[in-house]
Amino acid sequence: MQPEILKADAKTRQRYVILMVFVVMIGVALVYLSKEYWSWLETELQTKPTPERLDEILVEFRLMFGIVYGVVWLGVANMTYQAIRILWAGQFPLPNAKVIRDTPIVRGRAARTRAFILIGLAAVLGVLLIVLAVMGVRLFNLTDIRA
């Protein structure tokens, strides 16, 4: 018996390629900007800034940390949501999902296994984010770069 195949959608594939190009462009821009930021920060800290300026630098760093942290938490939430939907539907890919290549439909135990793997990855990433947050808070509270 042949497995059921969910056929690829050409328009979805085209949108996915455009999205990936956009994501790569944003990634390259962020890498460039982060290099500029770190070199600027190093220069700024070597010139012995005033305590007020150090507070501004810490606020900027916390803001960047918070934005990145929030985006990754959104990814964890989406992974968990998709896993729960797979468990409810009992199949992967989900019914009426748009895929970029022909994909065999998996049901039953195999679909549940994929959902649990996705939940496990989301849990590991969530724990790592919590550890990173604790380390960041301790770093901000324990280090006094004004000394």
CSV table of C-alpha atoms in Angstrom, one decimal:
chain,number,residue,atom,x,y,z
A,1,MET,CA,0.0,0.0,0.0
A,2,GLN,CA,1.3,3.4,-1.0
A,3,PRO,CA,1.5,6.1,1.7
A,4,GLU,CA,-0.7,9.1,1.3
A,5,ILE,CA,1.2,12.1,-0.1
A,6,LEU,CA,0.4,15.7,0.6
A,7,LYS,CA,1.2,17.5,-2.7
A,8,ALA,CA,3.4,20.5,-2.7
A,9,ASP,CA,2.0,23.9,-3.5
A,10,ALA,CA,4.0,26.0,-6.0
A,11,LYS,CA,2.8,29.3,-4.7
A,12,THR,CA,3.8,28.3,-1.1
A,13,ARG,CA,7.2,27.2,-2.3
A,14,GLN,CA,7.7,30.6,-4.0
A,15,ARG,CA,6.6,32.5,-0.9
A,16,TYR,CA,9.0,30.3,1.2
A,17,VAL,CA,11.9,31.1,-1.1
A,18,ILE,CA,11.1,34.9,-0.8
A,19,LEU,CA,10.8,34.6,2.9
A,20,MET,CA,14.2,32.8,3.2
A,21,VAL,CA,15.9,35.5,1.1
A,22,PHE,CA,14.4,38.1,3.3
A,23,VAL,CA,15.5,36.3,6.5
A,24,VAL,CA,19.0,35.8,5.1
A,25,MET,CA,19.2,39.6,4.3
A,26,ILE,CA,18.1,40.5,7.8
A,27,GLY,CA,20.6,38.0,9.3
A,28,VAL,CA,23.5,39.5,7.3
A,29,ALA,CA,22.4,43.0,8.3
A,30,LEU,CA,22.2,41.9,12.0
A,31,VAL,CA,25.7,40.3,11.9
A,32,TYR,CA,27.1,43.5,10.3
A,33,LEU,CA,25.3,45.7,12.9
A,34,SER,CA,26.4,43.6,15.8
A,35,LYS,CA,30.0,43.7,14.7
A,36,GLU,CA,29.7,47.5,14.5
A,37,TYR,CA,28.0,47.6,17.9
A,38,TRP,CA,30.6,45.5,19.7
A,39,SER,CA,33.5,47.5,18.2
A,40,TRP,CA,31.7,50.7,19.2
A,41,LEU,CA,31.1,49.3,22.7
A,42,GLU,CA,34.7,48.3,23.1
A,43,THR,CA,35.9,51.8,22.1
A,44,GLU,CA,33.3,53.4,24.4
A,45,LEU,CA,34.4,51.4,27.4
A,46,GLN,CA,38.1,52.0,26.8
A,47,THR,CA,37.6,55.8,27.0
A,48,LYS,CA,36.4,55.5,30.6
A,49,PRO,CA,32.9,56.8,30.1
A,50,THR,CA,31.0,58.7,32.8
A,51,PRO,CA,28.7,56.7,35.2
A,52,GLU,CA,25.6,58.2,33.4
A,53,ARG,CA,26.9,57.0,30.0
A,54,LEU,CA,27.6,53.5,31.5
A,55,ASP,CA,24.0,53.4,32.7
A,56,GLU,CA,22.8,54.3,29.1
A,57,ILE,CA,25.1,51.5,27.7
A,58,LEU,CA,23.6,49.0,30.1
A,59,VAL,CA,20.0,50.1,29.2
A,60,GLU,CA,20.9,49.6,25.5
A,61,PHE,CA,22.4,46.2,26.1
A,62,ARG,CA,19.4,45.1,28.2
A,63,LEU,CA,17.0,46.3,25.5
A,64,MET,CA,18.9,44.3,22.8
A,65,PHE,CA,19.0,41.2,25.1
A,66,GLY,CA,15.2,41.5,25.8
A,67,ILE,CA,14.3,41.8,22.1
A,68,VAL,CA,16.4,38.7,21.2
A,69,TYR,CA,15.1,36.8,24.2
A,70,GLY,CA,11.5,37.7,23.3
A,71,VAL,CA,11.8,36.6,19.7
A,72,VAL,CA,13.3,33.2,20.8
A,73,TRP,CA,10.4,32.7,23.3
A,74,LEU,CA,8.0,33.3,20.4
A,75,GLY,CA,9.7,30.5,18.6
A,76,VAL,CA,9.4,28.2,21.6
A,77,ALA,CA,5.7,29.0,21.9
A,78,ASN,CA,5.2,28.3,18.2
A,79,MET,CA,7.0,25.0,18.5
A,80,THR,CA,4.8,24.0,21.4
A,81,TYR,CA,1.6,25.1,19.7
A,82,GLN,CA,2.4,23.1,16.5
A,83,ALA,CA,3.2,20.0,18.6
A,84,ILE,CA,-0.1,20.3,20.4
A,85,ARG,CA,-1.9,20.7,17.0
A,86,ILE,CA,-0.2,17.6,15.7
A,87,LEU,CA,-1.2,15.6,18.8
A,88,TRP,CA,-4.9,16.7,18.4
A,89,ALA,CA,-5.0,16.0,14.7
A,90,GLY,CA,-3.1,12.7,15.0
A,91,GLN,CA,-1.2,13.3,11.8
A,92,PHE,CA,1.8,15.1,10.4
A,93,PRO,CA,1.7,17.3,8.4
A,94,LEU,CA,-1.5,18.8,9.7
A,95,PRO,CA,-4.6,18.5,7.6
A,96,ASN,CA,-4.8,21.1,4.9
A,97,ALA,CA,-1.3,22.3,5.6
A,98,LYS,CA,0.6,23.9,2.7
A,99,VAL,CA,4.0,22.2,2.1
A,100,ILE,CA,6.9,23.1,-0.1
A,101,ARG,CA,7.6,19.6,-1.3
A,102,ASP,CA,5.6,16.4,-1.6
A,103,THR,CA,5.3,15.0,1.9
A,104,PRO,CA,4.1,11.6,3.0
A,105,ILE,CA,1.3,11.8,5.6
A,106,VAL,CA,2.3,10.2,8.9
A,107,ARG,CA,-0.4,9.1,11.3
A,108,GLY,CA,-0.7,7.5,14.7
A,109,ARG,CA,2.4,6.7,16.8
A,110,ALA,CA,4.8,8.2,14.3
A,111,ALA,CA,2.9,11.5,14.3
A,112,ARG,CA,2.8,11.5,18.1
A,113,THR,CA,6.5,10.8,18.2
A,114,ARG,CA,7.2,13.8,16.1
A,115,ALA,CA,5.1,15.9,18.3
A,116,PHE,CA,6.8,14.8,21.4
A,117,ILE,CA,10.2,15.4,19.8
A,118,LEU,CA,9.1,18.9,19.0
A,119,ILE,CA,7.8,19.4,22.6
A,120,GLY,CA,11.1,18.1,23.9
A,121,LEU,CA,13.1,20.5,21.7
A,122,ALA,CA,10.9,23.4,22.8
A,123,ALA,CA,11.4,22.4,26.5
A,124,VAL,CA,15.2,22.2,26.1
A,125,LEU,CA,15.3,25.6,24.4
A,126,GLY,CA,13.0,27.0,27.1
A,127,VAL,CA,15.3,25.8,29.9
A,128,LEU,CA,18.3,27.2,28.1
A,129,LEU,CA,16.5,30.5,27.8
A,130,ILE,CA,15.7,30.5,31.5
A,131,VAL,CA,19.4,29.7,32.4
A,132,LEU,CA,20.5,32.5,30.0
A,133,ALA,CA,18.1,34.9,31.7
A,134,VAL,CA,19.3,34.0,35.2
A,135,MET,CA,22.9,34.4,34.1
A,136,GLY,CA,22.1,37.8,32.5
A,137,VAL,CA,20.4,39.1,35.6
A,138,ARG,CA,23.2,37.9,37.8
A,139,LEU,CA,25.7,39.5,35.4
A,140,PHE,CA,23.9,42.8,35.5
A,141,ASN,CA,23.5,42.7,39.3
A,142,LEU,CA,26.9,41.4,40.3
A,143,THR,CA,29.2,43.3,38.0
A,144,ASP,CA,29.8,47.0,38.6
A,145,ILE,CA,31.8,48.2,35.6
A,146,ARG,CA,32.1,51.7,37.1
A,147,ALA,CA,34.8,50.4,39.6
